[in-house]
XYZ file of C-alpha atoms in Angstrom:
739
model
C -9.282 3.058 13.251
C -8.169 3.659 16.850
C -5.587 1.589 18.687
C -8.072 -0.444 20.757
C -10.366 -1.142 17.802
C -7.333 -2.115 15.692
C -6.222 -4.545 18.398
C -9.741 -5.988 18.569
C -9.869 -6.196 14.780
C -6.601 -8.146 14.681
C -7.732 -10.594 17.382
C -11.052 -11.197 15.622
C -9.268 -11.572 12.272
C -6.773 -14.090 13.706
C -9.513 -16.154 15.366
C -11.577 -16.132 12.179
C -8.538 -17.092 10.065
C -7.710 -19.999 12.377
C -11.278 -21.252 12.179
C -11.341 -21.022 8.390
C -8.008 -22.876 8.140
C -9.195 -25.464 10.640
C -12.469 -25.844 8.756
C -10.521 -26.361 5.489
C -8.330 -28.999 7.133
C -11.349 -30.796 8.582
C -13.019 -30.781 5.184
C -9.830 -32.128 3.568
C -9.567 -34.865 6.175
C -13.164 -35.866 5.566
C -12.448 -36.006 1.844
C -9.384 -38.231 2.469
C -11.423 -40.513 4.719
C -14.055 -40.734 2.025
C -11.388 -41.579 -0.579
C -9.858 -44.279 1.671
C -13.275 -45.715 2.342
C -13.998 -45.809 -1.379
C -10.629 -47.533 -2.024
C -11.361 -50.145 0.660
C -14.744 -50.760 -0.862
C -13.200 -51.257 -4.297
C -10.540 -53.591 -2.848
C -13.175 -55.712 -1.088
C -15.128 -55.910 -4.301
C -12.005 -57.072 -6.208
C -11.215 -59.757 -3.589
C -14.784 -61.026 -3.632
C -14.651 -61.237 -7.426
C -11.332 -63.146 -7.349
C -12.726 -65.622 -4.847
C -15.769 -66.263 -7.004
C -13.670 -66.884 -10.139
C -11.028 -68.994 -8.295
C -8.135 -66.825 -9.506
C -6.816 -66.109 -6.015
C -6.115 -62.787 -4.385
C -4.712 -60.034 -6.621
C -1.301 -58.941 -5.433
C -2.222 -55.283 -5.419
C -5.218 -55.993 -3.227
C -3.842 -58.367 -0.591
C -5.902 -58.176 2.523
C -3.005 -57.782 4.932
C -1.069 -55.339 2.756
C -4.042 -53.068 2.204
C -5.054 -53.133 5.833
C -1.564 -52.162 6.902
C -1.465 -49.349 4.373
C -4.877 -48.062 5.439
C -3.992 -48.041 9.098
C -0.755 -46.223 8.394
C -2.538 -43.493 6.363
C -5.282 -42.974 8.959
C -2.722 -42.779 11.778
C -0.766 -40.173 9.831
C -3.962 -38.139 9.241
C -4.934 -38.426 12.898
C -1.531 -37.115 13.885
C -1.914 -34.187 11.504
C -5.459 -33.509 12.776
C -4.306 -33.547 16.385
C -1.547 -31.088 15.512
C -4.119 -28.811 13.781
C -6.393 -28.873 16.820
C -3.490 -27.933 19.052
C -3.020 -24.753 17.011
C -6.471 -23.299 17.797
C -8.425 -22.716 21.001
C -11.737 -24.342 21.805
C -13.560 -21.077 21.071
C -11.940 -20.879 17.642
C -13.411 -24.230 16.630
C -16.759 -22.467 16.206
C -17.643 -20.206 13.238
C -17.133 -16.452 13.771
C -20.366 -14.684 14.697
C -21.095 -11.450 12.804
C -23.084 -9.910 15.653
C -20.347 -10.561 18.211
C -17.662 -9.188 15.897
C -19.680 -5.987 15.331
C -20.292 -5.605 19.082
C -16.547 -5.946 19.764
C -15.637 -3.336 17.170
C -18.260 -0.832 18.352
C -17.362 -1.305 22.015
C -13.661 -0.779 21.267
C -14.451 2.365 19.301
C -16.177 3.892 22.351
C -12.920 3.915 24.305
C -10.764 4.872 21.328
C -12.783 8.063 21.206
C -12.134 8.568 24.939
C -8.425 7.774 25.438
C -8.350 9.533 28.812
C -11.181 7.302 30.014
C -9.307 4.171 28.971
C -6.215 5.364 30.886
C -8.362 6.114 33.950
C -9.899 2.656 33.748
C -6.490 1.000 33.829
C -4.913 3.213 36.475
C -7.778 4.689 38.505
C -11.292 3.901 39.692
C -13.851 5.472 37.330
C -17.527 4.472 37.421
C -18.580 4.073 33.787
C -22.258 3.672 32.907
C -23.031 2.410 29.390
C -26.579 2.529 28.005
C -27.281 -0.085 25.312
C -30.867 0.390 24.168
C -31.011 -2.549 21.737
C -31.661 -5.805 23.637
C -29.746 -8.028 21.196
C -26.763 -5.692 21.203
C -26.859 -5.612 25.011
C -26.581 -9.421 25.050
C -23.537 -9.293 22.776
C -21.855 -6.480 24.712
C -22.339 -8.380 27.976
C -20.381 -11.264 26.423
C -17.394 -9.332 25.061
C -16.600 -6.211 27.111
C -14.272 -7.835 29.665
C -11.918 -9.341 27.098
C -11.626 -5.959 25.371
C -10.891 -3.769 28.386
C -9.041 -6.136 30.732
C -6.505 -8.936 30.778
C -7.658 -12.524 31.137
C -6.228 -12.642 34.664
C -8.358 -9.715 35.909
C -10.445 -10.602 38.970
C -14.025 -9.307 38.813
C -16.981 -9.065 41.138
C -20.536 -9.040 39.817
C -22.450 -6.691 42.142
C -25.733 -8.435 41.348
C -24.661 -12.050 41.997
C -21.259 -12.510 43.645
C -20.790 -12.471 47.411
C -18.781 -9.581 48.802
C -15.045 -10.209 48.567
C -11.946 -8.637 50.047
C -10.469 -5.763 48.084
C -7.152 -7.566 47.743
C -8.969 -10.311 45.811
C -10.490 -7.920 43.260
C -9.366 -5.799 40.340
C -12.697 -4.442 39.033
C -16.433 -4.357 39.669
C -19.206 -4.752 37.143
C -22.972 -4.797 36.862
C -25.030 -5.888 33.862
C -28.784 -5.283 34.217
C -31.178 -6.151 31.380
C -34.535 -5.637 33.120
C -35.653 -3.006 35.678
C -35.133 -4.602 39.107
C -38.047 -5.156 41.451
C -38.276 -2.864 44.438
C -36.946 -5.440 46.940
C -33.953 -6.484 44.842
C -33.283 -2.863 43.955
C -32.870 -1.969 47.644
C -30.507 -4.909 48.193
C -28.498 -4.051 45.087
C -28.255 -0.421 46.134
C -26.913 -1.470 49.543
C -24.286 -3.708 47.940
C -23.281 -0.969 45.501
C -22.871 1.559 48.304
C -20.539 -0.720 50.223
C -18.485 -1.762 47.172
C -17.985 1.772 45.872
C -15.808 2.373 48.930
C -13.303 -0.161 47.487
C -12.156 2.477 44.940
C -12.076 -0.020 42.078
C -13.046 0.505 38.423
C -16.775 -0.062 37.874
C -18.447 -0.900 34.579
C -22.273 -0.868 34.610
C -24.188 -1.846 31.458
C -27.966 -1.565 31.052
C -30.654 -0.316 28.643
C -30.950 2.901 30.673
C -28.907 3.611 33.780
C -31.412 6.086 35.267
C -34.163 3.449 35.552
C -32.247 0.140 35.688
C -29.229 0.766 37.924
C -29.066 1.487 41.668
C -29.241 5.105 42.753
C -25.786 4.795 44.311
C -24.270 3.720 40.985
C -26.005 6.557 39.163
C -24.788 9.039 41.744
C -21.205 7.741 41.579
C -21.029 7.773 37.763
C -18.001 9.574 36.392
C -18.927 8.863 32.761
C -22.179 8.067 30.960
C -21.975 6.562 27.481
C -24.674 5.885 24.881
C -23.708 2.817 22.884
C -23.423 3.743 19.186
C -25.706 2.197 16.539
C -24.541 -0.044 13.735
C -22.952 1.856 10.861
C -21.690 1.043 7.371
C -18.027 1.020 8.446
C -18.657 -1.568 11.164
C -20.673 -3.756 8.768
C -17.893 -3.676 6.137
C -15.222 -4.565 8.706
C -17.384 -7.356 10.124
C -17.803 -8.878 6.653
C -14.031 -8.606 6.085
C -13.256 -10.447 9.334
C -15.846 -13.216 8.960
C -15.321 -13.997 5.265
C -11.617 -13.208 5.079
C -12.190 -11.133 1.953
C -12.464 -7.383 1.375
C -15.774 -5.832 0.303
C -15.368 -4.685 -3.315
C -17.482 -1.600 -2.745
C -18.489 0.777 0.020
C -22.002 0.665 1.454
C -23.994 3.774 0.573
C -25.529 5.657 3.490
C -29.112 4.598 4.061
C -28.798 1.345 2.086
C -28.853 -0.792 5.222
C -30.776 1.568 7.503
C -32.799 -1.194 9.154
C -29.930 -3.679 9.604
C -29.731 -5.158 13.085
C -27.366 -7.416 14.998
C -29.660 -10.356 14.198
C -29.330 -9.559 10.480
C -25.527 -9.771 10.765
C -25.865 -13.179 12.414
C -28.072 -14.348 9.536
C -26.360 -12.794 6.530
C -22.637 -12.627 7.325
C -21.162 -16.156 7.196
C -17.666 -17.525 6.620
C -18.843 -19.624 3.642
C -20.118 -16.596 1.700
C -18.352 -13.970 -0.338
C -18.638 -10.309 0.702
C -20.974 -9.749 -2.275
C -23.253 -12.550 -1.086
C -23.258 -11.176 2.469
C -24.214 -7.688 1.245
C -26.909 -9.099 -1.039
C -28.440 -10.993 1.878
C -28.309 -7.915 4.123
C -30.049 -5.880 1.442
C -32.682 -8.581 1.033
C -33.394 -8.542 4.771
C -33.485 -4.735 4.732
C -35.967 -4.627 1.839
C -38.126 -7.272 3.518
C -38.322 -5.172 6.690
C -39.346 -2.093 4.711
C -41.998 -4.078 2.816
C -43.432 -5.508 6.041
C -43.287 -2.185 7.833
C -46.760 -1.071 8.835
C -48.013 2.158 7.337
C -48.276 3.660 10.808
C -44.701 2.779 11.781
C -43.461 6.296 11.149
C -40.834 8.499 12.706
C -41.594 11.796 14.392
C -40.184 13.690 11.405
C -42.675 11.885 9.150
C -45.710 12.955 11.172
C -47.528 15.913 9.627
C -50.743 17.746 10.330
C -50.360 17.516 14.113
C -49.668 21.194 14.828
C -48.551 21.855 18.379
C -48.405 18.130 19.202
C -45.194 17.706 17.250
C -43.655 20.773 18.918
C -44.562 19.370 22.328
C -43.049 15.997 21.421
C -39.750 17.503 20.286
C -39.460 19.526 23.495
C -40.404 16.529 25.644
C -37.887 14.241 23.909
C -35.149 16.827 24.412
C -35.973 16.984 28.131
C -36.161 13.177 28.427
C -32.705 12.868 26.855
C -31.388 15.500 29.273
C -32.913 13.501 32.146
C -31.244 10.333 30.859
C -27.911 12.154 30.892
C -28.546 13.229 34.464
C -28.690 16.940 33.612
C -32.231 17.576 34.925
C -34.615 15.888 37.324
C -37.771 14.105 36.167
C -39.892 16.885 37.662
C -38.571 19.167 34.905
C -39.818 16.797 32.176
C -43.339 17.403 30.748
C -44.737 14.034 31.794
C -48.501 14.570 31.513
C -50.384 15.539 28.341
C -53.896 15.228 26.900
C -54.383 15.029 23.119
C -57.675 16.468 21.879
C -58.960 16.216 18.330
C -61.446 14.576 15.967
C -61.449 10.835 15.276
C -58.863 9.664 12.770
C -56.516 12.643 13.150
C -53.637 10.464 14.389
C -53.681 10.700 18.188
C -52.918 7.015 18.781
C -50.283 6.946 16.039
C -48.690 10.061 17.512
C -48.510 8.472 20.968
C -46.794 5.321 19.653
C -44.350 7.280 17.471
C -43.520 9.637 20.334
C -42.772 6.725 22.657
C -40.526 5.075 20.062
C -38.702 8.326 19.285
C -38.137 9.050 22.971
C -36.959 5.504 23.690
C -39.913 4.790 25.983
C -41.668 1.475 26.484
C -45.284 1.801 25.347
C -48.174 0.685 27.566
C -51.666 1.168 26.109
C -54.915 1.185 28.069
C -58.565 2.239 27.944
C -61.418 2.254 30.412
C -63.147 -0.362 28.233
C -60.130 -2.667 28.555
C -60.058 -2.270 32.318
C -63.809 -2.725 32.579
C -63.794 -5.917 30.515
C -61.287 -7.653 32.778
C -62.607 -10.368 35.060
C -66.358 -10.205 35.515
C -66.542 -6.422 35.129
C -67.048 -5.849 38.863
C -65.614 -2.624 40.269
C -62.846 -4.508 42.036
C -61.770 -6.197 38.822
C -61.734 -2.864 36.974
C -59.611 -1.171 39.632
C -57.221 -4.120 39.746
C -56.728 -4.019 35.961
C -56.131 -0.263 36.146
C -53.556 -0.694 38.891
C -51.782 -3.459 36.936
C -51.266 -1.212 33.895
C -49.879 1.586 36.049
C -47.576 -0.907 37.783
C -46.464 -2.210 34.375
C -45.604 1.339 33.311
C -43.578 1.874 36.492
C -41.790 -1.472 36.124
C -40.895 -0.793 32.474
C -39.721 2.782 33.016
C -38.785 4.768 31.077
C -42.215 4.303 29.578
C -45.291 6.007 28.181
C -48.699 5.018 29.536
C -51.261 5.912 26.871
C -54.919 6.061 27.944
C -57.183 6.275 24.911
C -60.693 7.747 25.080
C -59.810 9.566 28.296
C -63.184 11.333 28.160
C -64.679 8.037 29.375
C -63.804 9.423 32.807
C -66.464 12.176 33.015
C -66.788 15.258 35.177
C -67.929 13.921 38.558
C -69.995 17.032 39.188
C -72.185 16.281 36.162
C -72.925 12.641 36.996
C -76.491 12.357 38.283
C -77.651 8.865 37.268
C -78.166 5.910 39.609
C -74.597 4.605 39.111
C -73.084 7.875 40.261
C -71.132 6.317 43.163
C -69.581 3.713 40.842
C -68.430 6.348 38.316
C -67.042 8.640 41.012
C -65.009 5.813 42.529
C -63.535 4.914 39.135
C -62.541 8.540 38.449
C -61.116 8.872 41.963
C -59.043 5.718 41.446
C -57.596 7.065 38.195
C -56.694 10.369 39.854
C -55.022 8.522 42.715
C -52.974 6.360 40.330
C -51.820 9.397 38.350
C -50.866 11.205 41.535
C -48.998 8.127 42.717
C -47.065 7.897 39.483
C -46.341 11.613 39.153
C -43.570 11.452 41.735
C -41.928 8.402 40.126
C -39.250 8.822 37.540
C -39.422 7.748 33.937
C -43.170 7.552 33.195
C -45.027 9.830 30.782
C -48.831 9.708 30.964
C -50.686 10.573 27.785
C -54.448 10.699 27.315
C -56.422 11.058 24.082
C -59.966 12.301 23.537
C -62.355 13.490 20.851
C -63.904 15.905 23.376
C -61.630 16.809 26.251
C -64.316 19.129 27.661
C -66.163 16.070 29.009
C -63.268 15.120 31.304
C -63.207 15.812 35.007
C -61.341 19.113 35.573
C -59.237 17.457 38.276
C -57.790 15.161 35.621
C -56.464 18.132 33.664
C -54.977 20.178 36.474
C -51.272 20.810 37.026
C -49.402 17.671 38.058
C -51.701 15.360 36.113
C -52.556 15.759 32.411
C -51.538 19.365 32.712
C -50.932 20.153 29.037
C -53.830 20.003 26.556
C -52.565 19.660 22.973
C -55.060 20.305 20.186
C -54.822 18.184 17.033
C -57.097 19.404 14.250
C -57.703 18.386 10.659
C -54.575 18.849 8.508
C -54.483 21.707 6.013
C -53.641 21.160 2.348
C -49.828 21.593 2.620
C -49.807 19.106 5.507
C -51.984 16.689 3.527
C -49.507 16.854 0.661
C -46.673 15.917 3.046
C -48.766 13.089 4.501
C -49.364 11.664 1.035
C -45.635 11.926 0.277
C -44.718 9.956 3.403
C -47.180 7.164 2.623
C -46.334 7.039 -1.069
C -42.655 6.505 -0.301
C -40.727 6.011 -3.551
C -43.874 6.229 -5.708
C -44.767 9.350 -7.737
C -41.653 11.219 -6.601
C -41.624 13.256 -9.825
C -45.381 13.936 -9.873
C -47.133 17.052 -8.580
C -49.596 15.692 -6.032
C -50.941 19.066 -4.867
C -54.207 18.422 -6.785
C -54.598 15.193 -4.802
C -54.027 17.054 -1.527
C -56.649 19.623 -2.570
C -59.159 16.889 -3.300
C -58.413 15.407 0.127
C -59.128 18.659 2.005
C -61.065 17.857 5.162
C -59.611 14.344 5.419
C -57.664 12.947 8.349
C -54.420 10.995 8.403
C -56.434 7.771 8.564
C -58.269 8.799 5.382
C -54.959 9.500 3.612
C -53.711 6.071 4.628
C -56.882 4.450 3.259
C -56.682 6.317 -0.061
C -53.063 5.277 -0.678
C -53.907 1.708 0.310
C -56.846 1.630 -2.131
C -54.670 3.077 -4.919
C -51.955 0.475 -4.368
C -54.550 -2.303 -4.380
C -55.911 -1.071 -7.705
C -52.403 -1.065 -9.185
C -51.720 -4.605 -7.932
C -54.949 -5.922 -9.414
C -54.134 -4.347 -12.749
C -51.307 -6.698 -13.603
C -49.190 -5.910 -10.556
C -47.946 -2.643 -12.074
C -46.498 0.367 -10.258
C -48.717 3.044 -8.745
C -49.614 5.946 -11.058
C -51.264 9.325 -10.481
C -54.638 8.174 -11.842
C -54.773 5.401 -9.222
C -54.703 8.007 -6.465
C -57.270 10.204 -8.171
C -59.646 7.295 -8.754
C -59.255 6.261 -5.105
C -60.477 9.745 -4.158
C -63.002 10.706 -6.842
C -66.118 8.740 -7.683
C -67.945 8.685 -11.019
C -70.460 11.543 -11.140
C -73.599 10.077 -12.703
C -75.904 12.973 -11.746
C -78.058 14.773 -14.318
C -76.547 17.806 -16.074
C -78.754 20.249 -14.136
C -77.506 19.031 -10.773
C -73.852 19.202 -11.832
C -74.393 22.768 -13.066
C -76.000 23.745 -9.752
C -72.895 22.457 -7.942
C -70.651 24.527 -10.243
C -72.702 27.648 -9.506
C -72.601 26.935 -5.771
C -68.795 26.531 -5.610
C -68.231 29.424 -8.032
C -70.048 31.761 -5.636
C -67.962 30.622 -2.661
C -64.642 31.333 -4.342
C -65.826 34.557 -5.983
C -66.923 36.160 -2.704
C -63.837 34.792 -0.951
C -61.523 36.404 -3.518
C -63.408 39.725 -3.408
C -63.218 39.911 0.401
C -59.907 38.194 1.235
C -57.825 38.196 -1.944
C -56.811 35.571 -4.518
C -53.894 33.966 -2.692
C -54.053 30.286 -1.671
C -57.734 29.766 -2.487
C -59.236 27.295 -4.953
C -62.523 25.603 -5.835
C -63.119 22.076 -7.132
C -66.094 20.136 -8.425
C -65.841 16.369 -7.940
C -67.942 13.628 -6.389
C -66.216 12.183 -3.350
C -67.139 11.082 0.174
C -70.739 12.212 -0.199
C -69.920 15.726 -1.372
C -69.827 17.143 -4.893
C -67.611 20.200 -4.603
C -65.608 22.416 -2.312
C -63.948 25.789 -1.984
C -61.088 26.256 0.448
C -58.036 28.285 1.397
C -54.727 26.518 1.930
C -53.718 29.099 4.550
C -56.174 31.402 6.290
C -53.403 33.586 7.700
C -53.939 35.928 10.618
C -57.359 37.251 11.554
C -58.136 40.712 12.866
C -61.199 39.298 14.641
C -63.413 42.326 13.944
C -67.155 42.356 13.378
C -66.617 43.410 9.770
C -64.287 40.480 9.075
C -66.633 37.924 10.621
C -69.570 39.283 8.611
C -67.504 38.883 5.447
C -66.816 35.287 6.436
C -70.556 34.744 6.825
C -71.044 36.071 3.298
C -68.445 33.611 1.939
C -70.179 30.703 3.686
C -73.672 31.686 2.511
C -72.571 32.588 -1.032
C -73.273 29.133 -2.477
C -76.881 29.015 -1.378
C -77.430 32.628 -2.412
C -75.996 31.993 -5.898
C -78.305 29.016 -6.397
C -81.267 31.335 -5.778
C -79.831 33.940 -8.164
C -78.804 31.683 -11.083
C -80.956 28.575 -10.684
C -84.085 30.256 -9.344
C -84.142 28.551 -5.934
C -81.859 27.142 -3.259
C -81.368 23.410 -2.684
C -80.699 21.324 0.402
C -76.991 21.171 -0.545
C -76.152 24.015 1.849
C -77.404 22.198 4.942
C -78.622 18.920 6.327
C -75.406 17.618 7.916
C -72.818 18.736 10.471
C -70.154 20.825 8.781
C -72.498 22.057 6.063
C -72.682 25.734 5.049
C -75.705 26.431 7.231
C -74.183 24.605 10.188
C -70.918 26.566 9.870
C -72.665 29.903 9.363
C -75.004 29.352 12.293
C -72.156 28.323 14.594
C -70.116 31.373 13.594
C -73.056 33.731 14.131
C -73.749 32.157 17.553
C -70.122 32.731 18.541
C -70.334 36.361 17.391
C -73.429 36.918 19.526
C -72.688 34.906 22.689
C -68.927 34.381 22.874
C -66.937 36.972 20.892
C -69.070 39.969 21.913
C -69.319 41.202 18.302
C -73.077 41.191 17.639
C -76.541 40.931 19.163
C -78.532 43.134 21.545
C -76.269 42.267 24.526
C -72.744 41.839 23.098
C -71.066 42.087 26.504
C -72.823 38.961 27.754
C -70.539 35.924 27.601
C -72.461 32.662 27.359
C -69.576 30.249 26.911
C -66.623 29.241 24.719
C -66.948 29.403 20.951
C -66.801 25.603 20.620
C -70.077 25.427 22.587
C -71.732 28.184 20.572
C -74.403 25.841 19.213
C -75.850 25.449 22.705
C -76.625 29.188 22.803
C -79.593 28.595 20.478
C -81.561 27.376 23.481
C -82.205 31.051 24.248
C -84.877 32.798 22.155
C -83.084 36.140 22.104
C -79.933 34.435 20.796
C -81.887 32.746 18.012
C -83.318 36.132 17.003
C -79.900 37.811 16.982
C -78.320 34.942 15.050
C -81.071 34.964 12.441
C -80.580 38.722 12.008
C -76.826 38.289 11.368
C -77.408 35.473 8.877
C -80.155 37.351 7.031
C -78.024 40.491 6.725
C -75.076 38.441 5.456
C -77.291 36.721 2.850
C -78.722 40.061 1.698
C -75.294 41.678 1.376
C -73.950 38.604 -0.415
C -76.856 38.658 -2.899
C -76.083 42.274 -3.836
C -72.412 41.416 -4.345
C -73.203 38.437 -6.560
C -75.682 40.437 -8.685
C -73.009 43.063 -9.291
C -70.617 40.345 -10.474
C -73.029 37.927 -12.120
C -71.015 37.735 -15.353
C -67.918 36.667 -13.443
C -69.946 34.222 -11.340
C -71.230 32.455 -14.432
C -67.789 32.503 -16.089
C -66.325 30.789 -13.019
C -69.140 28.223 -13.058
C -68.465 27.438 -16.709
C -64.739 27.038 -15.968
C -65.577 24.591 -13.179
C -67.948 22.667 -15.439
C -65.252 22.337 -18.103
C -62.128 21.755 -16.011
C -63.325 20.810 -12.508
C -61.005 23.317 -10.814
C -60.242 27.030 -10.600
C -57.928 28.985 -8.311
C -57.956 32.472 -6.852
C -55.584 33.913 -9.435
C -57.864 32.817 -12.280
C -60.873 34.325 -10.496
C -58.982 37.599 -10.009
C -58.199 37.648 -13.751
C -61.881 37.171 -14.635
C -62.830 40.005 -12.268
C -60.235 42.316 -13.803
C -61.394 41.487 -17.334
C -65.046 42.136 -16.438
C -64.202 45.518 -14.927
C -62.020 46.435 -17.891
C -64.769 45.478 -20.364
C -67.341 47.349 -18.275
C -69.938 44.598 -18.390
C -73.261 45.767 -16.873
C -74.324 44.295 -13.585
C -76.526 41.260 -13.882
C -75.269 40.295 -17.330
C -73.039 37.375 -18.186
C -72.806 34.116 -20.035
C -75.597 31.622 -20.032
C -75.505 28.109 -18.690
C -73.360 25.915 -20.965
């Protein structure tokens, strides 16, 4: 413990001790008054009884004697009470406050760690800026800092409220700002600060963030910038010791009170409790916060499956912190980004978590929200838009999140009768973003399921200049997402099979599955979550006829067999289970790097078409299971073939003709020559795949039987079956029969 913190500790301890002694004396006095009152009551009762019986007054209870004795005792007690009150100050007549004690200790520790700064404060004229991000802590610090750093006779001037004084009447300047000042008051405050800095007096400025809350002159004059430290176990233990007067019997383990706040200290740490009782109450409050914590209240480190979005966030937060320290200008901070990805992949959650991690106030908006304000006239919409942008500026540092940003379409493509209305709305948004781009402390973030619909001007440099793609999480990322949401449950269980079953799901789906599993456990006697709860939340009962289940096994067996033959056995698996409208799947946990050649893409077509081809080979005909919906085998194969023909330049009669990006490949089918070329690629892939499956029919059927029996097979097991078949020299086209 440093010298200043030790001095603060002793003062707080003495004040707390005086209060506890005073409180004991007051309680004793009340007990004596109660005893005297009881004695008087008994004496009156005895006198009344004597009068009724005619025996006269009892000597021991004479009215005058007792009254004299009572008055003498009360006067003596009053004298003692007055003497006790004279020993403590008015402030010490109130119970010690845990939050204030902790704030005093933490504030003292700041300057103990900077002894040169404390010397400069007492002999020079430093300008010290202290950022206190927590609003409750800021309130406490504003109450205690002067008594810690200065003598009681020090003469201060509050730059925000006091009239300008002569230098000879001042010893120090200070400024405490809790909210970003309005533009008019900010100019006035800046003028005052400029004039007072010439006095060469120590200046202490306290705010949530100096860069956005304090005058430019104060920021420019700063000799030291300090981030106020968070609550820690040592401070909590010392606070309990001071308030209760007793030592904590045990240390607080790291992480036990992670969510403890200043308000929790006010609630839990009281002079009438033992240290054990204080700690128990703090733990109760901590557990209650964790239990009430929303599933989406995550930290950046707990976000998985977001790819480059997380990398962007980490870089942006690093730059924002550098800006807060005054090391870089806001123009160097990446302050405009567009998130693009399918629904449910976590774009909104990411935006909120990023803002919290970066220490930014979060302002959320959508075109629908703006349009629904007032009577939905254009003027009302534009006013609502302007108000949200103004709110973001006023609350800087902040993040303005605009969801469904593709609601602002490309102006060039708008041809309907309301074209002028739409263009004016888009123009207004562009003007607001341009207006905010030159203002410090505001990050603009948009989110879309299809960023290609947005006006190109919205995505240019200086606006939402960085497009971050967020796709569906792969299996390793899904496993991490389940771990985060499961918390302390199933820590010793292997949940990779659950992640495999969840392939193709989004973060929102993972959240729903865990929620359903927990609900099932609660309804079953309120027990703890088990592995089967998760599996049942994912997999439905398969009540299909045996023939249909076998067809599914054949279909998935073909996918994994061709995949292993072409791309190897690593990180590939197949499963058969009824869930979310599908009955099976085959997938790779990591596709690795792609050479991008025609040969490789044709092999991928064979893998995609293998299921349908195997149904024809083993079951006699194909079923509709390979198509019918977006994302089906036929949809994927057709899209890939279109990209090969019209985007990648790898196939077709005119491979050098570029028709558009691969994501728009489906639109190429509007051209007859493209349809012909695509059909040729698909037919050749199906023919080649059929030959491959016929050569390995025995292995195909062995894989299908394994799936029927166990529901899962991986690439290594498939490779073993292939090796055994080649070693045994089984003839092509022969193999086991349907089980």
